Short mmCIF file of C-alpha atoms and ligand atoms in Angstrom, two decimals:
data_model
loop_
_atom_site.label_atom_id
_atom_site.label_comp_id
_atom_site.label_asym_id
_atom_site.label_seq_id
_atom_site.Cartn_x
_atom_site.Cartn_y
_atom_site.Cartn_z
CA UNK A 21 30.61 98.71 116.37
CA UNK A 22 33.55 99.89 114.30
CA UNK A 23 36.95 98.54 115.23
CA UNK A 24 40.09 100.12 113.80
CA UNK A 25 43.15 97.87 113.87
CA UNK A 26 46.64 98.82 112.74
CA UNK A 27 49.23 96.21 111.90
CA UNK A 28 52.65 97.78 112.37
CA UNK A 29 54.96 97.78 109.39
CA UNK A 30 57.60 96.05 111.50
CA UNK A 31 55.11 93.27 112.21
CA UNK A 32 54.20 92.39 108.61
CA UNK A 33 57.56 93.09 106.91
CA UNK A 34 61.15 92.06 107.44
CA UNK A 35 62.24 95.46 108.55
CA UNK A 36 65.95 95.01 107.76
CA UNK A 37 65.43 93.67 104.23
CA UNK A 38 63.99 96.24 101.81
CA UNK A 39 60.65 95.50 100.17
CA UNK A 40 60.21 92.15 101.90
CA UNK A 41 57.02 90.81 103.48
CA UNK A 42 57.34 88.74 106.66
CA UNK A 43 55.16 85.95 105.28
CA UNK A 44 54.70 83.92 108.48
CA UNK A 45 53.92 87.01 110.57
CA UNK A 46 51.43 88.29 108.00
CA UNK A 47 49.84 84.83 107.84
CA UNK A 48 49.46 84.75 111.65
CA UNK A 49 47.83 88.19 111.71
CA UNK A 50 45.52 87.30 108.81
CA UNK A 51 44.56 84.03 110.54
CA UNK A 52 43.63 85.92 113.71
CA UNK A 53 41.59 88.48 111.76
CA UNK A 54 39.81 85.78 109.75
CA UNK A 55 38.98 83.83 112.92
CA UNK A 56 37.64 86.88 114.77
CA UNK A 57 34.38 87.45 112.94
CA UNK A 58 34.43 91.19 113.76
CA UNK A 59 31.81 92.81 111.48
CA UNK A 60 32.82 96.43 111.12
CA UNK A 61 36.57 96.22 110.87
CA UNK A 62 38.83 98.84 109.29
CA UNK A 63 42.48 97.93 108.91
CA UNK A 64 45.59 100.07 108.55
CA UNK A 65 49.14 98.88 108.05
CA UNK A 66 52.44 100.67 108.36
CA UNK A 67 55.34 100.99 105.97
CA UNK A 68 58.02 98.70 107.39
CA UNK A 69 60.70 97.80 104.87
CA UNK A 70 58.52 99.06 102.00
CA UNK A 71 57.63 102.71 102.68
CA UNK A 72 60.39 103.83 105.03
CA UNK A 73 63.54 103.11 102.99
CA UNK A 74 62.03 104.71 99.88
CA UNK A 75 60.91 107.77 101.83
CA UNK A 76 64.33 108.06 103.50
CA UNK A 77 66.11 107.76 100.14
CA UNK A 78 64.29 110.88 98.93
CA UNK A 79 64.54 112.72 102.27
CA UNK A 80 60.76 112.67 102.68
CA UNK A 81 59.19 112.61 106.15
CA UNK A 82 56.00 113.88 107.75
CA UNK A 83 57.42 117.40 107.60
CA UNK A 84 60.01 117.36 104.79
CA UNK A 85 58.26 117.19 101.46
CA UNK A 86 59.14 116.42 97.87
CA UNK A 87 57.95 117.92 94.62
CA UNK A 88 59.37 115.04 92.57
CA UNK A 89 56.62 112.95 91.01
CA UNK A 90 59.11 110.09 90.70
CA UNK A 91 59.69 110.08 94.45
CA UNK A 92 55.99 110.24 95.23
CA UNK A 93 55.21 107.41 92.83
CA UNK A 94 58.05 105.26 94.15
CA UNK A 95 57.06 105.65 97.82
CA UNK A 96 53.37 105.19 97.07
CA UNK A 97 54.12 102.29 94.73
CA UNK A 98 56.09 100.46 97.41
CA UNK A 99 53.16 100.89 99.80
CA UNK A 100 50.70 99.61 97.19
CA UNK A 101 52.82 96.49 96.78
CA UNK A 102 52.70 95.83 100.52
CA UNK A 103 48.97 96.63 100.59
CA UNK A 104 48.40 94.04 97.85
CA UNK A 105 50.22 91.43 99.95
CA UNK A 106 48.12 92.27 103.03
CA UNK A 107 44.84 92.18 101.06
CA UNK A 108 45.89 88.92 99.37
CA UNK A 109 46.62 87.24 102.71
CA UNK A 110 43.23 88.32 104.06
CA UNK A 111 41.22 87.41 100.95
CA UNK A 112 42.85 83.95 100.87
CA UNK A 113 41.29 83.43 104.30
CA UNK A 114 37.83 84.61 103.32
CA UNK A 115 38.09 88.19 104.62
CA UNK A 116 36.59 90.70 102.12
CA UNK A 117 39.62 92.98 102.26
CA UNK A 118 39.78 95.81 99.74
CA UNK A 119 42.48 98.47 99.32
CA UNK A 120 41.96 102.11 100.24
CA UNK A 121 44.89 104.33 99.29
CA UNK A 122 45.37 107.48 101.42
CA UNK A 123 47.39 109.15 98.64
CA UNK A 124 44.09 109.80 96.87
CA UNK A 125 41.98 110.38 99.97
CA UNK A 126 44.09 112.67 102.15
CA UNK A 127 45.79 116.06 102.14
CA UNK A 128 47.79 118.13 104.60
CA UNK A 129 47.20 121.85 104.93
CA UNK A 130 50.06 124.34 105.20
CA UNK A 131 50.27 123.68 108.96
CA UNK A 132 50.66 119.96 108.35
CA UNK A 133 47.19 119.08 109.63
CA UNK A 134 45.86 115.98 107.89
CA UNK A 135 42.38 115.82 106.36
CA UNK A 136 41.28 112.33 105.40
CA UNK A 137 37.97 111.78 103.67
CA UNK A 138 36.32 108.87 105.47
CA UNK A 139 33.03 108.68 103.52
CA UNK A 140 34.32 106.10 101.07
CA UNK A 141 35.87 104.09 103.91
CA UNK A 142 32.53 104.08 105.73
CA UNK A 143 30.72 103.03 102.56
CA UNK A 144 33.08 100.09 102.05
CA UNK A 145 32.59 99.07 105.68
CA UNK A 146 28.81 99.38 105.37
CA UNK A 147 28.84 97.20 102.25
CA UNK A 148 30.55 94.43 104.18
CA UNK A 149 34.11 95.03 103.01
CA UNK A 150 37.16 95.41 105.21
CA UNK A 151 38.93 98.55 103.95
CA UNK A 152 42.71 98.24 104.22
CA UNK A 153 44.54 101.58 104.41
CA UNK A 154 48.27 102.15 104.80
CA UNK A 155 50.91 104.69 105.62
CA UNK A 156 51.45 106.65 102.43
CA UNK A 157 52.57 109.91 100.86
CA UNK A 158 49.98 112.70 100.57
CA UNK A 159 49.86 116.15 99.01
CA UNK A 160 50.97 118.80 101.51
CA UNK A 161 50.03 122.41 100.80
CA UNK A 162 53.20 124.44 100.38
CA UNK A 163 55.54 121.43 100.69
CA UNK A 164 54.68 119.19 97.74
CA UNK A 165 54.02 115.81 99.33
CA UNK A 166 54.92 114.33 102.71
CA UNK A 167 54.57 111.00 104.45
CA UNK A 168 51.41 110.19 106.38
CA UNK A 169 51.93 107.53 109.03
CA UNK A 170 49.54 104.72 109.74
CA UNK A 171 49.15 106.07 113.25
CA UNK A 172 47.86 109.39 111.92
CA UNK A 173 45.40 107.47 109.77
CA UNK A 174 44.26 105.48 112.81
CA UNK A 175 43.45 108.74 114.60
CA UNK A 176 41.58 110.18 111.59
CA UNK A 177 39.64 106.96 111.06
CA UNK A 178 38.83 106.39 114.71
CA UNK A 179 37.39 109.86 115.13
CA UNK A 180 35.86 110.11 111.63
CA UNK A 181 34.13 106.72 111.89
CA UNK A 182 33.33 107.09 115.59
CA UNK A 183 35.16 103.84 116.34
CA UNK A 184 34.54 102.20 119.68
CA UNK A 185 37.77 100.22 119.79
CA UNK A 186 41.23 100.92 118.43
CA UNK A 187 44.12 98.47 118.37
CA UNK A 188 47.72 98.95 117.36
CA UNK A 189 49.74 95.79 116.86
CA UNK A 190 53.46 96.44 117.31
CA UNK A 191 56.47 94.10 117.46
CA UNK A 192 56.57 94.51 121.26
CA UNK A 193 53.84 93.50 123.68
CA UNK A 194 52.94 97.08 124.63
CA UNK A 195 54.62 100.34 125.55
CA UNK A 196 57.60 99.34 127.68
CA UNK A 197 59.22 101.07 130.64
CA UNK A 198 62.99 101.24 131.20
CA UNK A 199 63.02 97.72 132.65
CA UNK A 200 61.20 96.25 129.69
CA UNK A 201 57.89 95.84 131.51
CA UNK A 202 54.62 96.66 129.76
CA UNK A 203 53.11 99.92 131.04
CA UNK A 204 49.45 98.95 131.63
CA UNK A 205 47.90 102.37 130.96
CA UNK A 206 48.98 105.80 129.69
CA UNK A 207 46.90 108.92 130.16
CA UNK A 208 49.56 111.59 129.86
CA UNK A 209 52.59 111.78 127.55
CA UNK A 210 54.75 113.50 130.16
CA UNK A 211 54.37 110.47 132.47
CA UNK A 212 56.10 108.15 129.97
CA UNK A 213 58.27 110.48 127.89
CA UNK A 214 61.46 109.26 129.61
CA UNK A 215 60.85 105.69 128.38
CA UNK A 216 60.17 106.51 124.73
CA UNK A 217 63.29 106.66 122.61
CA UNK A 218 63.33 106.89 118.83
CA UNK A 219 63.00 103.86 116.58
CA UNK A 220 66.18 101.82 115.94
CA UNK A 221 65.37 101.18 112.30
CA UNK A 222 64.81 103.43 109.31
CA UNK A 223 61.52 104.91 110.50
CA UNK A 224 60.74 108.33 109.07
CA UNK A 225 57.63 108.78 111.20
CA UNK A 226 59.01 108.62 114.73
CA UNK A 227 58.58 105.18 116.33
CA UNK A 228 56.77 104.58 119.65
CA UNK A 229 56.92 108.20 120.86
CA UNK A 230 54.96 109.45 117.86
CA UNK A 231 52.59 106.51 118.21
CA UNK A 232 51.75 107.29 121.84
CA UNK A 233 51.31 110.99 121.10
CA UNK A 234 48.95 110.24 118.21
CA UNK A 235 46.89 107.74 120.20
CA UNK A 236 46.50 110.09 123.16
CA UNK A 237 44.57 112.35 120.76
CA UNK A 238 41.83 109.76 120.21
CA UNK A 239 38.30 109.86 121.58
CA UNK A 240 38.22 106.04 121.86
CA UNK A 241 40.68 104.16 124.06
CA UNK A 242 43.48 102.44 122.14
CA UNK A 243 45.42 99.29 122.97
CA UNK A 244 49.03 98.74 121.91
CA UNK A 245 49.97 95.07 121.92
CA UNK A 246 52.19 92.48 120.30
CA UNK A 247 51.53 90.15 117.36
CA UNK A 248 50.39 87.29 119.61
CA UNK A 249 47.51 89.37 120.95
CA UNK A 250 45.68 90.30 117.72
CA UNK A 251 43.05 87.62 118.33
CA UNK A 252 42.59 88.61 121.98
CA UNK A 253 42.07 92.24 120.99
CA UNK A 254 39.53 91.32 118.31
CA UNK A 255 37.75 89.10 120.84
CA UNK A 256 37.13 92.19 122.98
CA UNK A 257 40.05 92.03 125.40
CA UNK A 258 42.45 94.93 126.06
CA UNK A 259 45.90 93.37 125.88
CA UNK A 260 49.14 95.32 126.26
CA UNK A 261 49.02 99.05 127.06
CA UNK A 262 45.76 100.99 127.09
CA UNK A 263 46.13 104.62 125.97
CA UNK A 264 43.29 107.03 126.70
O1 IP8 B 306 55.02 102.88 109.22
C1 IP8 B 306 54.83 105.15 107.05
O2 IP8 B 306 53.80 104.57 107.80
P1 IP8 B 306 54.11 104.07 109.30
C2 IP8 B 306 54.56 105.07 105.56
O3 IP8 B 306 52.77 103.73 109.87
C3 IP8 B 306 55.68 105.50 104.69
O4 IP8 B 306 54.75 105.21 110.03
C4 IP8 B 306 55.35 105.76 103.30
C5 IP8 B 306 56.91 105.66 105.09
#
């Protein structure tokens, strides 16, 4: 049973300090993953204070591209640095985490539709590794290169690998309504649109609204939950908000 889990960039980095890992938060998430014993796990992490400030500095988003190799290498390089930190934390705890860089595995067509080759991800999973992907910058036909968010990767992986469970760990304990209460289930974007503002931080990929939209496109149900619930999710529970 394949499980796809995304660790939000805001969870594993100090979002207000550029290029800085949140060591204790990453350690907690890695502890929960190591303790879970889930066999077929595929991980994704977001950009946080690594990818987003570099992408914003060059004006690169999911739709605005760059043709500057320097920009592409800087954004991708920042994400590789964070990916190394995530893989290190997992390997230190006995999880066979290996990097998988979307920059070399994905492309957008002229309409912006993402294609992500999942064969190599499946092969890593089948060989007992935990592939760790990340938000990145990918070639975009007609636009140079644009950002791909971790949420888009979650959708591509979940469908491409026929995942049975999808989890998205955010800094909040689910999708919240206007009184700060967790919305237990979302089946329709229009029902919750009024609650979903943009992200407060430098987030070039759209915050919770984009996340909910992307997850509504999945075949498998997805759970959005906070950092304290990673272990519960991996144990088979559905904490936070279920999106289907
Ligand atoms: O934090 C964005 O990934 P996200 C990655 O999952 C970059 O939206 C490079 C900004």
